[in-house]
CSV table of C-alpha atoms and ligand atoms in Angstrom, one decimal:
chain,number,residue,atom,x,y,z
A,471,MET,CA,-0.4,-0.4,0.3
A,472,MET,CA,1.2,3.5,-1.0
A,473,VAL,CA,0.0,6.0,1.5
A,474,LYS,CA,1.3,9.2,2.8
A,475,GLU,CA,0.2,11.5,5.9
A,476,PHE,CA,-0.5,15.1,5.7
A,477,LYS,CA,-2.1,17.4,8.2
A,478,PRO,CA,-5.1,19.5,6.8
A,479,GLY,CA,-3.7,23.5,6.5
A,480,ARG,CA,-5.0,26.6,5.1
A,481,HIS,CA,-8.7,26.3,3.9
A,482,PHE,CA,-9.8,28.4,1.2
A,483,MET,CA,-13.1,29.3,-0.2
A,484,ALA,CA,-13.3,31.0,-4.0
A,485,ARG,CA,-15.4,32.2,-6.7
A,486,LEU,CA,-14.0,31.6,-9.9
A,487,ASP,CA,-13.3,33.9,-12.5
A,488,HIS,CA,-16.3,34.5,-15.2
A,489,ASP,CA,-14.7,33.0,-18.9
A,490,ALA,CA,-11.7,31.6,-17.5
A,491,ASP,CA,-10.4,28.5,-18.5
A,492,LEU,CA,-11.4,26.2,-15.6
A,493,LEU,CA,-8.1,23.9,-15.4
A,494,LYS,CA,-5.7,26.7,-16.1
A,495,TYR,CA,-8.0,28.9,-13.6
A,496,LEU,CA,-7.0,25.9,-10.9
A,497,GLU,CA,-3.1,25.6,-11.5
A,498,GLU,CA,-3.0,29.7,-11.5
A,499,PHE,CA,-4.5,29.0,-8.0
A,500,ALA,CA,-2.3,26.9,-6.6
A,501,ALA,CA,1.0,28.6,-7.7
A,502,LYS,CA,-0.4,32.3,-6.7
A,503,ASN,CA,-1.0,30.6,-2.7
A,504,HIS,CA,1.8,27.8,-2.7
A,505,ILE,CA,-0.1,24.9,-2.4
A,506,LYS,CA,2.0,22.0,-3.2
A,507,ALA,CA,-0.4,19.4,-1.6
A,508,GLY,CA,-4.1,19.7,-1.4
A,509,HIS,CA,-7.6,19.3,-2.5
A,510,PHE,CA,-10.7,20.5,-3.7
A,511,ALA,CA,-14.2,20.8,-4.6
A,512,VAL,CA,-16.1,22.5,-7.5
A,513,ILE,CA,-19.3,23.3,-8.4
A,514,GLY,CA,-20.9,26.0,-11.0
A,515,ALA,CA,-22.3,26.3,-14.9
A,516,VAL,CA,-19.6,26.4,-17.5
A,517,LYS,CA,-20.0,28.1,-21.0
A,518,SER,CA,-18.6,25.1,-22.9
A,519,GLY,CA,-16.9,21.9,-21.6
A,520,ALA,CA,-13.9,19.5,-22.6
A,521,ILE,CA,-13.5,16.1,-20.6
A,522,GLY,CA,-10.8,13.6,-21.4
A,523,PHE,CA,-11.4,9.5,-21.4
A,524,TYR,CA,-7.9,7.8,-21.0
A,525,GLU,CA,-7.7,5.0,-23.9
A,526,GLN,CA,-5.3,2.2,-21.7
A,527,LYS,CA,-4.2,0.7,-24.8
A,528,SER,CA,-3.1,3.7,-26.7
A,529,SER,CA,-2.1,5.8,-23.3
A,530,ARG,CA,-4.1,8.4,-25.0
A,531,TYR,CA,-7.0,10.7,-23.8
A,532,GLU,CA,-9.8,11.4,-26.1
A,533,VAL,CA,-11.1,14.4,-25.3
A,534,VAL,CA,-15.0,15.0,-25.5
A,535,ARG,CA,-16.0,18.9,-26.3
A,536,PHE,CA,-19.1,20.6,-25.4
A,537,ASP,CA,-19.7,23.9,-27.3
A,538,ARG,CA,-23.0,24.5,-25.1
A,539,HIS,CA,-23.7,25.6,-21.4
A,540,LEU,CA,-23.7,23.0,-18.8
A,541,GLU,CA,-23.9,22.3,-14.9
A,542,ILE,CA,-21.0,21.4,-12.8
A,543,GLY,CA,-23.0,18.5,-10.8
A,544,ASN,CA,-19.1,18.2,-9.5
A,545,CYS,CA,-15.9,18.9,-10.1
A,546,LEU,CA,-13.1,16.7,-7.2
A,547,GLY,CA,-9.4,16.8,-7.7
A,548,ASN,CA,-5.7,17.3,-6.3
A,549,PHE,CA,-2.9,19.4,-6.2
A,550,SER,CA,0.4,18.0,-6.2
A,551,ILE,CA,3.8,19.1,-7.9
A,552,ARG,CA,4.8,18.2,-11.5
A,553,ASP,CA,8.1,19.2,-13.5
A,554,GLY,CA,8.5,21.9,-9.9
A,555,LYS,CA,5.4,23.0,-10.7
A,556,PRO,CA,1.9,22.6,-9.0
A,557,ALA,CA,0.1,20.0,-10.9
A,558,VAL,CA,-4.0,19.5,-11.1
A,559,HIS,CA,-5.7,16.2,-11.7
A,560,ALA,CA,-9.6,17.0,-11.6
A,561,HIS,CA,-12.5,14.8,-13.0
A,562,ILE,CA,-15.5,16.7,-13.6
A,563,THR,CA,-18.9,16.1,-14.3
A,564,LEU,CA,-21.4,18.0,-16.4
A,565,GLY,CA,-24.6,17.9,-16.6
A,566,ASP,CA,-27.1,19.3,-19.3
A,567,GLU,CA,-30.9,20.5,-19.7
A,568,ALA,CA,-32.5,17.4,-19.4
A,569,GLY,CA,-30.3,15.9,-16.6
A,570,ARG,CA,-27.9,13.9,-18.3
A,571,ALA,CA,-24.6,13.5,-17.2
A,572,PHE,CA,-21.0,13.4,-19.0
A,573,THR,CA,-18.4,12.9,-16.9
A,574,GLY,CA,-14.4,12.4,-17.5
A,575,HIS,CA,-10.8,13.7,-16.7
A,576,LEU,CA,-11.0,17.3,-17.0
A,577,MET,CA,-9.2,19.4,-19.7
A,578,GLU,CA,-8.5,22.9,-20.9
A,579,GLY,CA,-11.4,24.5,-23.0
A,580,THR,CA,-13.7,24.3,-20.0
A,581,ARG,CA,-14.8,27.7,-19.9
A,582,ILE,CA,-16.1,28.9,-16.2
A,583,PHE,CA,-20.1,30.9,-16.9
A,584,ALA,CA,-20.2,31.1,-13.0
A,585,GLY,CA,-18.7,29.0,-9.5
A,586,GLU,CA,-17.4,28.5,-6.3
A,587,LEU,CA,-14.4,26.4,-5.1
A,588,TRP,CA,-13.4,25.2,-1.5
A,589,ALA,CA,-9.9,24.0,-1.1
A,590,THR,CA,-7.6,22.7,1.7
A,591,GLU,CA,-3.9,22.9,1.5
A,592,MET,CA,-2.1,19.7,3.1
A,593,LEU,CA,0.9,20.0,4.7
A,594,GLY,CA,3.7,17.7,5.4
A,595,ASP,CA,5.4,15.3,3.0
A,596,THR,CA,6.5,16.2,-0.7
A,597,LEU,CA,3.6,14.7,-3.3
A,598,GLU,CA,5.6,14.9,-6.7
A,599,ARG,CA,4.0,13.3,-10.0
A,600,VAL,CA,6.3,11.6,-12.0
A,601,PRO,CA,6.4,9.0,-15.1
A,602,ASP,CA,4.7,5.4,-14.8
A,603,GLU,CA,6.3,2.9,-16.8
A,604,VAL,CA,3.2,0.6,-16.5
A,605,THR,CA,0.2,3.3,-17.2
A,606,LYS,CA,2.2,5.9,-18.9
A,607,LEU,CA,0.2,8.5,-16.5
A,608,SER,CA,2.1,10.9,-14.3
A,609,LEU,CA,1.4,8.9,-11.2
A,610,TRP,CA,2.6,10.0,-7.3
A,611,ARG,CA,6.0,8.9,-6.3
A,612,PHE,CA,6.1,7.0,-2.6
B,1626,ZN,ZN1,-7.8,11.5,-14.5
């Protein structure tokens, strides 16, 4: 079992910037606040969406794009470090006017309409992403 133990640090509540890219916003949020490890959740709505599905055989993300308004049913993720910089890993569920849900890995191209973020910094060990041979993903080093 690969586990690291942390203690909670600062807690943040933030209103997201209208028209910002959600993934970039989260990366900038972590950098600006010097968050090296942490977790967060977001709810709100987007003007467009981009979600990824990791094809395990080809080790590539297939991206599904939505050029329409959708609700953020939930968006959960974490902050860690990759190449010395804050990295965000998040998954998002987007809902349409009929209540249908689309879900996947949060990609660039998800534009914020309005949203609320709550985040907790985690203090303790270093949480760093490194390339993983087996999955070809960037996974936490233990
Ligand atoms: Zn993912």
